[in-house]
Amino acid sequence: MAKKHILVVEDEEDILALLHYNLVREGFRVSLAATGEEGLETIDEDCPDLVVLDLMLPGMDGLQVCRALKENAETRQIAVVMVTAKGEEADVVAGLELGADDYVTKPFSPKILIARIRSVLRRKETAEEPGLDQTILHVDDLVIHPGRNQVTIKGEPVELTFTEFRVLHFLASRPGWVFTRYQIVNAVRGDDYSVTDRAVDVQIVGLRKKLGSYGKYIETVRGVGYRFKG
């Protein structure tokens, strides 16, 4: 089995060296980049399975790199684990809104980061496995195609992040059911994922905006969570 390829984009040399050592020891193939620009060049040359992305980079920062990846159809499905020194909710929410899959805050344990990396890779593989629920969902002119990870409205594609798609598919496949924010996160990311209520709300706001008039199908149940209108 081919080794999973991890790209680490980090401007602190000691952290780069530490992560390179630990990731290689755990059986990953590892590439390193010290700037956002260098990271994107590396991705163009040798597409990784996952990017460990520091948000505080010189020049092009981590959020700009994440945005560039998620806006490109060829790199949109690359998993991203953000690293932030601030540990501020605003940074986390901004990254998740752009489509990042997980985050850790500095200082962090390499073991914890590697556990998060393995968890994200497992979720990606599970989402791509045939044999899961691949039923195409139709809600009037809204079509949700899990096999293609695609949403269309009147035949026109709707560009969603990986997480936005998973949230929409989860809710729409269970119309009328009410789910708490914790249940939504647990379903689309796993119960080892730590996230704030606000971050879940950001995903819902993004979905409603991108779905236009179909955003009304995602209803807020005050004091509980969300449901897809049945």
PDB file of C-alpha atoms in Angstrom:
ATOM      1  CA  MET A   1       0.000   0.000   0.000  1.00  0.00           C
ATOM      2  CA  ALA A   2       1.370   3.416  -0.969  1.00  0.00           C
ATOM      3  CA  LYS A   3       2.323   5.699   1.869  1.00  0.00           C
ATOM      4  CA  LYS A   4       0.061   8.669   2.506  1.00  0.00           C
ATOM      5  CA  HIS A   5       1.751  11.894   1.426  1.00  0.00           C
ATOM      6  CA  ILE A   6       1.740  14.745   3.971  1.00  0.00           C
ATOM      7  CA  LEU A   7       2.860  18.289   3.182  1.00  0.00           C
ATOM      8  CA  VAL A   8       3.848  20.451   6.160  1.00  0.00           C
ATOM      9  CA  VAL A   9       3.773  24.219   5.554  1.00  0.00           C
ATOM     10  CA  GLU A  10       5.475  25.882   8.520  1.00  0.00           C
ATOM     11  CA  ASP A  11       7.995  28.717   8.803  1.00  0.00           C
ATOM     12  CA  GLU A  12       9.570  27.642  12.107  1.00  0.00           C
ATOM     13  CA  GLU A  13      12.518  25.369  11.312  1.00  0.00           C
ATOM     14  CA  ASP A  14      12.462  23.506  14.633  1.00  0.00           C
ATOM     15  CA  ILE A  15       8.777  22.621  14.209  1.00  0.00           C
ATOM     16  CA  LEU A  16       9.392  21.522  10.613  1.00  0.00           C
ATOM     17  CA  ALA A  17      12.198  19.234  11.752  1.00  0.00           C
ATOM     18  CA  LEU A  18      10.128  17.845  14.625  1.00  0.00           C
ATOM     19  CA  LEU A  19       7.119  17.093  12.447  1.00  0.00           C
ATOM     20  CA  HIS A  20       9.249  15.620   9.658  1.00  0.00           C
ATOM     21  CA  TYR A  21      10.903  13.217  12.096  1.00  0.00           C
ATOM     22  CA  ASN A  22       7.656  12.107  13.737  1.00  0.00           C
ATOM     23  CA  LEU A  23       5.610  11.791  10.543  1.00  0.00           C
ATOM     24  CA  VAL A  24       8.295   9.753   8.762  1.00  0.00           C
ATOM     25  CA  ARG A  25       8.590   7.520  11.819  1.00  0.00           C
ATOM     26  CA  GLU A  26       4.822   6.923  11.637  1.00  0.00           C
ATOM     27  CA  GLY A  27       5.096   5.742   8.040  1.00  0.00           C
ATOM     28  CA  PHE A  28       4.091   8.839   6.078  1.00  0.00           C
ATOM     29  CA  ARG A  29       5.831  10.289   3.040  1.00  0.00           C
ATOM     30  CA  VAL A  30       6.585  13.893   3.956  1.00  0.00           C
ATOM     31  CA  SER A  31       7.247  17.115   2.034  1.00  0.00           C
ATOM     32  CA  LEU A  32       8.163  20.416   3.673  1.00  0.00           C
ATOM     33  CA  ALA A  33       7.592  24.067   2.782  1.00  0.00           C
ATOM     34  CA  ALA A  34       8.513  27.210   4.706  1.00  0.00           C
ATOM     35  CA  THR A  35       6.104  29.636   2.987  1.00  0.00           C
ATOM     36  CA  GLY A  36       2.622  29.563   1.549  1.00  0.00           C
ATOM     37  CA  GLU A  37       3.936  30.212  -1.946  1.00  0.00           C
ATOM     38  CA  GLU A  38       6.387  27.333  -1.661  1.00  0.00           C
ATOM     39  CA  GLY A  39       3.610  25.114  -0.360  1.00  0.00           C
ATOM     40  CA  LEU A  40       1.392  25.784  -3.393  1.00  0.00           C
ATOM     41  CA  GLU A  41       4.332  25.116  -5.734  1.00  0.00           C
ATOM     42  CA  THR A  42       4.946  21.788  -3.988  1.00  0.00           C
ATOM     43  CA  ILE A  43       1.274  20.862  -4.346  1.00  0.00           C
ATOM     44  CA  ASP A  44       1.385  21.616  -8.080  1.00  0.00           C
ATOM     45  CA  GLU A  45       4.389  19.311  -8.469  1.00  0.00           C
ATOM     46  CA  ASP A  46       3.352  16.466  -6.158  1.00  0.00           C
ATOM     47  CA  CYS A  47      -0.214  16.547  -4.851  1.00  0.00           C
ATOM     48  CA  PRO A  48      -0.383  15.435  -1.191  1.00  0.00           C
ATOM     49  CA  ASP A  49      -3.172  13.594   0.605  1.00  0.00           C
ATOM     50  CA  LEU A  50      -3.149  16.113   3.455  1.00  0.00           C
ATOM     51  CA  VAL A  51      -1.615  19.501   4.245  1.00  0.00           C
ATOM     52  CA  VAL A  52      -0.565  20.536   7.750  1.00  0.00           C
ATOM     53  CA  LEU A  53      -0.911  24.286   7.372  1.00  0.00           C
ATOM     54  CA  ASP A  54       0.353  26.937   9.768  1.00  0.00           C
ATOM     55  CA  LEU A  55      -1.907  29.988   9.654  1.00  0.00           C
ATOM     56  CA  MET A  56       0.788  32.500  10.633  1.00  0.00           C
ATOM     57  CA  LEU A  57       3.120  32.426   7.631  1.00  0.00           C
ATOM     58  CA  PRO A  58       5.255  35.196   6.132  1.00  0.00           C
ATOM     59  CA  GLY A  59       3.869  36.607   2.888  1.00  0.00           C
ATOM     60  CA  MET A  60       0.907  34.484   1.845  1.00  0.00           C
ATOM     61  CA  ASP A  61      -0.701  33.354   5.107  1.00  0.00           C
ATOM     62  CA  GLY A  62      -2.332  30.017   5.845  1.00  0.00           C
ATOM     63  CA  LEU A  63      -5.904  31.188   5.281  1.00  0.00           C
ATOM     64  CA  GLN A  64      -4.939  32.466   1.819  1.00  0.00           C
ATOM     65  CA  VAL A  65      -3.322  29.124   1.024  1.00  0.00           C
ATOM     66  CA  CYS A  66      -6.407  27.258   2.217  1.00  0.00           C
ATOM     67  CA  ARG A  67      -8.645  29.475   0.113  1.00  0.00           C
ATOM     68  CA  ALA A  68      -6.475  28.860  -2.969  1.00  0.00           C
ATOM     69  CA  LEU A  69      -6.708  25.092  -2.453  1.00  0.00           C
ATOM     70  CA  LYS A  70     -10.460  25.026  -1.925  1.00  0.00           C
ATOM     71  CA  GLU A  71     -11.225  27.307  -4.876  1.00  0.00           C
ATOM     72  CA  ASN A  72      -9.286  25.046  -7.267  1.00  0.00           C
ATOM     73  CA  ALA A  73     -11.256  22.020  -8.488  1.00  0.00           C
ATOM     74  CA  GLU A  74      -8.033  20.001  -8.805  1.00  0.00           C
ATOM     75  CA  THR A  75      -6.974  20.563  -5.173  1.00  0.00           C
ATOM     76  CA  ARG A  76     -10.328  21.030  -3.419  1.00  0.00           C
ATOM     77  CA  GLN A  77     -10.398  17.508  -1.991  1.00  0.00           C
ATOM     78  CA  ILE A  78      -6.952  17.734  -0.345  1.00  0.00           C
ATOM     79  CA  ALA A  79      -7.438  17.473   3.413  1.00  0.00           C
ATOM     80  CA  VAL A  80      -6.215  20.417   5.502  1.00  0.00           C
ATOM     81  CA  VAL A  81      -5.283  20.445   9.186  1.00  0.00           C
ATOM     82  CA  MET A  82      -4.681  23.996  10.376  1.00  0.00           C
ATOM     83  CA  VAL A  83      -2.102  24.967  12.977  1.00  0.00           C
ATOM     84  CA  THR A  84      -2.649  28.234  14.833  1.00  0.00           C
ATOM     85  CA  ALA A  85      -0.520  29.852  17.501  1.00  0.00           C
ATOM     86  CA  LYS A  86      -3.317  32.136  18.593  1.00  0.00           C
ATOM     87  CA  GLY A  87      -5.899  29.555  19.542  1.00  0.00           C
ATOM     88  CA  GLU A  88      -8.543  32.167  18.810  1.00  0.00           C
ATOM     89  CA  GLU A  89     -12.036  31.167  17.801  1.00  0.00           C
ATOM     90  CA  ALA A  90     -12.049  33.639  14.910  1.00  0.00           C
ATOM     91  CA  ASP A  91      -9.054  31.909  13.269  1.00  0.00           C
ATOM     92  CA  VAL A  92     -10.609  28.483  13.688  1.00  0.00           C
ATOM     93  CA  VAL A  93     -13.982  29.577  12.317  1.00  0.00           C
ATOM     94  CA  ALA A  94     -12.371  31.341   9.332  1.00  0.00           C
ATOM     95  CA  GLY A  95     -10.391  28.225   8.438  1.00  0.00           C
ATOM     96  CA  LEU A  96     -13.366  25.890   8.794  1.00  0.00           C
ATOM     97  CA  GLU A  97     -15.489  28.218   6.706  1.00  0.00           C
ATOM     98  CA  LEU A  98     -12.904  27.960   3.930  1.00  0.00           C
ATOM     99  CA  GLY A  99     -13.100  24.168   4.067  1.00  0.00           C
ATOM    100  CA  ALA A 100     -10.324  23.071   6.452  1.00  0.00           C
ATOM    101  CA  ASP A 101     -10.932  19.669   8.037  1.00  0.00           C
ATOM    102  CA  ASP A 102      -9.448  20.081  11.522  1.00  0.00           C
ATOM    103  CA  TYR A 103      -7.133  22.229  13.602  1.00  0.00           C
ATOM    104  CA  VAL A 104      -4.613  22.128  16.444  1.00  0.00           C
ATOM    105  CA  THR A 105      -3.266  25.010  18.497  1.00  0.00           C
ATOM    106  CA  LYS A 106       0.355  25.680  19.419  1.00  0.00           C
ATOM    107  CA  PRO A 107       2.016  24.395  21.464  1.00  0.00           C
ATOM    108  CA  PHE A 108       0.901  20.904  20.493  1.00  0.00           C
ATOM    109  CA  SER A 109       2.044  17.334  20.984  1.00  0.00           C
ATOM    110  CA  PRO A 110       3.232  15.594  17.788  1.00  0.00           C
ATOM    111  CA  LYS A 111       1.269  12.542  18.936  1.00  0.00           C
ATOM    112  CA  ILE A 112      -1.923  14.580  19.127  1.00  0.00           C
ATOM    113  CA  LEU A 113      -1.343  16.089  15.687  1.00  0.00           C
ATOM    114  CA  ILE A 114      -0.645  12.684  14.151  1.00  0.00           C
ATOM    115  CA  ALA A 115      -3.833  11.314  15.739  1.00  0.00           C
ATOM    116  CA  ARG A 116      -5.780  14.191  14.187  1.00  0.00           C
ATOM    117  CA  ILE A 117      -4.120  13.551  10.810  1.00  0.00           C
ATOM    118  CA  ARG A 118      -5.046   9.866  10.890  1.00  0.00           C
ATOM    119  CA  SER A 119      -8.613  10.742  11.896  1.00  0.00           C
ATOM    120  CA  VAL A 120      -9.031  13.189   9.007  1.00  0.00           C
ATOM    121  CA  LEU A 121      -7.590  10.699   6.509  1.00  0.00           C
ATOM    122  CA  ARG A 122      -9.962   8.001   7.787  1.00  0.00           C
ATOM    123  CA  ARG A 123     -12.944  10.328   7.378  1.00  0.00           C
ATOM    124  CA  LYS A 124     -11.898  11.154   3.828  1.00  0.00           C
ATOM    125  CA  GLU A 125     -11.512   7.479   2.947  1.00  0.00           C
ATOM    126  CA  THR A 126     -14.860   6.603   4.523  1.00  0.00           C
ATOM    127  CA  ALA A 127     -16.586   9.388   2.592  1.00  0.00           C
ATOM    128  CA  GLU A 128     -15.167   8.023  -0.662  1.00  0.00           C
ATOM    129  CA  GLU A 129     -15.936   4.350   0.022  1.00  0.00           C
ATOM    130  CA  PRO A 130     -18.443   2.691  -2.297  1.00  0.00           C
ATOM    131  CA  GLY A 131     -21.086   0.782  -0.405  1.00  0.00           C
ATOM    132  CA  LEU A 132     -22.012   3.681   1.869  1.00  0.00           C
ATOM    133  CA  ASP A 133     -25.323   5.436   1.318  1.00  0.00           C
ATOM    134  CA  GLN A 134     -24.963   6.662  -2.250  1.00  0.00           C
ATOM    135  CA  THR A 135     -28.668   7.402  -2.748  1.00  0.00           C
ATOM    136  CA  ILE A 136     -29.178  10.501  -4.865  1.00  0.00           C
ATOM    137  CA  LEU A 137     -31.472  12.929  -3.048  1.00  0.00           C
ATOM    138  CA  HIS A 138     -33.998  15.104  -4.898  1.00  0.00           C
ATOM    139  CA  VAL A 139     -35.739  18.069  -3.298  1.00  0.00           C
ATOM    140  CA  ASP A 140     -37.646  19.802  -6.089  1.00  0.00           C
ATOM    141  CA  ASP A 141     -34.833  21.127  -8.322  1.00  0.00           C
ATOM    142  CA  LEU A 142     -32.146  20.531  -5.682  1.00  0.00           C
ATOM    143  CA  VAL A 143     -30.142  17.345  -6.331  1.00  0.00           C
ATOM    144  CA  ILE A 144     -27.584  15.966  -3.852  1.00  0.00           C
ATOM    145  CA  HIS A 145     -25.301  13.329  -5.401  1.00  0.00           C
ATOM    146  CA  PRO A 146     -23.129  11.703  -2.694  1.00  0.00           C
ATOM    147  CA  GLY A 147     -21.242   9.496  -5.152  1.00  0.00           C
ATOM    148  CA  ARG A 148     -19.990  12.574  -6.984  1.00  0.00           C
ATOM    149  CA  ASN A 149     -19.878  14.789  -3.887  1.00  0.00           C
ATOM    150  CA  GLN A 150     -21.962  17.178  -5.976  1.00  0.00           C
ATOM    151  CA  VAL A 151     -24.955  19.446  -5.497  1.00  0.00           C
ATOM    152  CA  THR A 152     -26.934  21.010  -8.335  1.00  0.00           C
ATOM    153  CA  ILE A 153     -29.912  23.367  -8.500  1.00  0.00           C
ATOM    154  CA  LYS A 154     -31.837  23.288 -11.766  1.00  0.00           C
ATOM    155  CA  GLY A 155     -28.854  21.507 -13.286  1.00  0.00           C
ATOM    156  CA  GLU A 156     -26.353  24.166 -12.245  1.00  0.00           C
ATOM    157  CA  PRO A 157     -23.560  23.044  -9.864  1.00  0.00           C
ATOM    158  CA  VAL A 158     -23.349  24.569  -6.379  1.00  0.00           C
ATOM    159  CA  GLU A 159     -19.759  24.849  -5.113  1.00  0.00           C
ATOM    160  CA  LEU A 160     -19.665  23.571  -1.530  1.00  0.00           C
ATOM    161  CA  THR A 161     -16.740  22.826   0.746  1.00  0.00           C
ATOM    162  CA  PHE A 162     -16.234  19.211   1.838  1.00  0.00           C
ATOM    163  CA  THR A 163     -17.753  19.941   5.253  1.00  0.00           C
ATOM    164  CA  GLU A 164     -20.695  21.917   3.854  1.00  0.00           C
ATOM    165  CA  PHE A 165     -21.552  18.996   1.587  1.00  0.00           C
ATOM    166  CA  ARG A 166     -21.360  16.487   4.450  1.00  0.00           C
ATOM    167  CA  VAL A 167     -23.613  18.668   6.654  1.00  0.00           C
ATOM    168  CA  LEU A 168     -26.172  19.132   3.872  1.00  0.00           C
ATOM    169  CA  HIS A 169     -26.215  15.444   2.972  1.00  0.00           C
ATOM    170  CA  PHE A 170     -26.541  14.417   6.621  1.00  0.00           C
ATOM    171  CA  LEU A 171     -29.521  16.702   7.250  1.00  0.00           C
ATOM    172  CA  ALA A 172     -31.242  16.168   3.893  1.00  0.00           C
ATOM    173  CA  SER A 173     -31.057  12.375   4.168  1.00  0.00           C
ATOM    174  CA  ARG A 174     -33.050  12.607   7.416  1.00  0.00           C
ATOM    175  CA  PRO A 175     -35.787  15.167   6.650  1.00  0.00           C
ATOM    176  CA  GLY A 176     -37.733  16.397   9.639  1.00  0.00           C
ATOM    177  CA  TRP A 177     -35.257  15.087  12.209  1.00  0.00           C
ATOM    178  CA  VAL A 178     -33.798  17.648  14.604  1.00  0.00           C
ATOM    179  CA  PHE A 179     -30.080  17.418  15.383  1.00  0.00           C
ATOM    180  CA  THR A 180     -27.976  19.273  17.917  1.00  0.00           C
ATOM    181  CA  ARG A 181     -24.734  20.920  16.836  1.00  0.00           C
ATOM    182  CA  TYR A 182     -22.804  18.166  18.605  1.00  0.00           C
ATOM    183  CA  GLN A 183     -24.707  15.468  16.698  1.00  0.00           C
ATOM    184  CA  ILE A 184     -23.992  17.205  13.392  1.00  0.00           C
ATOM    185  CA  VAL A 185     -20.264  17.482  14.131  1.00  0.00           C
ATOM    186  CA  ASN A 186     -20.132  13.883  15.342  1.00  0.00           C
ATOM    187  CA  ALA A 187     -21.827  12.669  12.151  1.00  0.00           C
ATOM    188  CA  VAL A 188     -19.705  14.541   9.633  1.00  0.00           C
ATOM    189  CA  ARG A 189     -16.325  14.731  11.405  1.00  0.00           C
ATOM    190  CA  GLY A 190     -16.255  12.118  14.176  1.00  0.00           C
ATOM    191  CA  ASP A 191     -16.588  12.288  17.942  1.00  0.00           C
ATOM    192  CA  ASP A 192     -12.870  13.040  18.389  1.00  0.00           C
ATOM    193  CA  TYR A 193     -13.331  16.424  16.726  1.00  0.00           C
ATOM    194  CA  SER A 194     -13.385  19.509  18.919  1.00  0.00           C
ATOM    195  CA  VAL A 195     -15.359  22.459  17.567  1.00  0.00           C
ATOM    196  CA  THR A 196     -17.355  25.394  18.864  1.00  0.00           C
ATOM    197  CA  ASP A 197     -21.084  25.953  18.373  1.00  0.00           C
ATOM    198  CA  ARG A 198     -20.274  29.056  16.389  1.00  0.00           C
ATOM    199  CA  ALA A 199     -18.236  27.041  13.880  1.00  0.00           C
ATOM    200  CA  VAL A 200     -21.262  24.810  13.207  1.00  0.00           C
ATOM    201  CA  ASP A 201     -23.421  27.891  12.739  1.00  0.00           C
ATOM    202  CA  VAL A 202     -20.886  29.223  10.217  1.00  0.00           C
ATOM    203  CA  GLN A 203     -21.281  26.065   8.121  1.00  0.00           C
ATOM    204  CA  ILE A 204     -25.064  26.465   8.151  1.00  0.00           C
ATOM    205  CA  VAL A 205     -24.866  30.154   7.222  1.00  0.00           C
ATOM    206  CA  GLY A 206     -22.532  29.293   4.338  1.00  0.00           C
ATOM    207  CA  LEU A 207     -24.864  26.546   3.130  1.00  0.00           C
ATOM    208  CA  ARG A 208     -27.947  28.755   3.209  1.00  0.00           C
ATOM    209  CA  LYS A 209     -26.174  31.476   1.277  1.00  0.00           C
ATOM    210  CA  LYS A 210     -24.903  29.125  -1.427  1.00  0.00           C
ATOM    211  CA  LEU A 211     -28.253  27.331  -1.755  1.00  0.00           C
ATOM    212  CA  GLY A 212     -30.121  30.593  -2.329  1.00  0.00           C
ATOM    213  CA  SER A 213     -33.880  30.090  -2.063  1.00  0.00           C
ATOM    214  CA  TYR A 214     -33.285  26.442  -1.131  1.00  0.00           C
ATOM    215  CA  GLY A 215     -31.510  27.584   2.005  1.00  0.00           C
ATOM    216  CA  LYS A 216     -34.934  27.857   3.625  1.00  0.00           C
ATOM    217  CA  TYR A 217     -35.062  24.050   3.802  1.00  0.00           C
ATOM    218  CA  ILE A 218     -32.440  24.143   6.569  1.00  0.00           C
ATOM    219  CA  GLU A 219     -34.447  25.252   9.574  1.00  0.00           C
ATOM    220  CA  THR A 220     -33.172  26.482  12.936  1.00  0.00           C
ATOM    221  CA  VAL A 221     -34.855  24.838  15.906  1.00  0.00           C
ATOM    222  CA  ARG A 222     -34.376  27.357  18.671  1.00  0.00           C
ATOM    223  CA  GLY A 223     -32.573  25.993  21.707  1.00  0.00           C
ATOM    224  CA  VAL A 224     -31.845  22.652  20.007  1.00  0.00           C
ATOM    225  CA  GLY A 225     -30.110  22.767  16.640  1.00  0.00           C
ATOM    226  CA  TYR A 226     -31.091  22.272  12.997  1.00  0.00           C
ATOM    227  CA  ARG A 227     -33.274  20.142  10.741  1.00  0.00           C
ATOM    228  CA  PHE A 228     -33.940  19.777   7.040  1.00  0.00           C
ATOM    229  CA  LYS A 229     -37.540  20.638   6.227  1.00  0.00           C
ATOM    230  CA  GLY A 230     -39.373  17.444   5.354  1.00  0.00           C
TER     231      GLY A 230
END
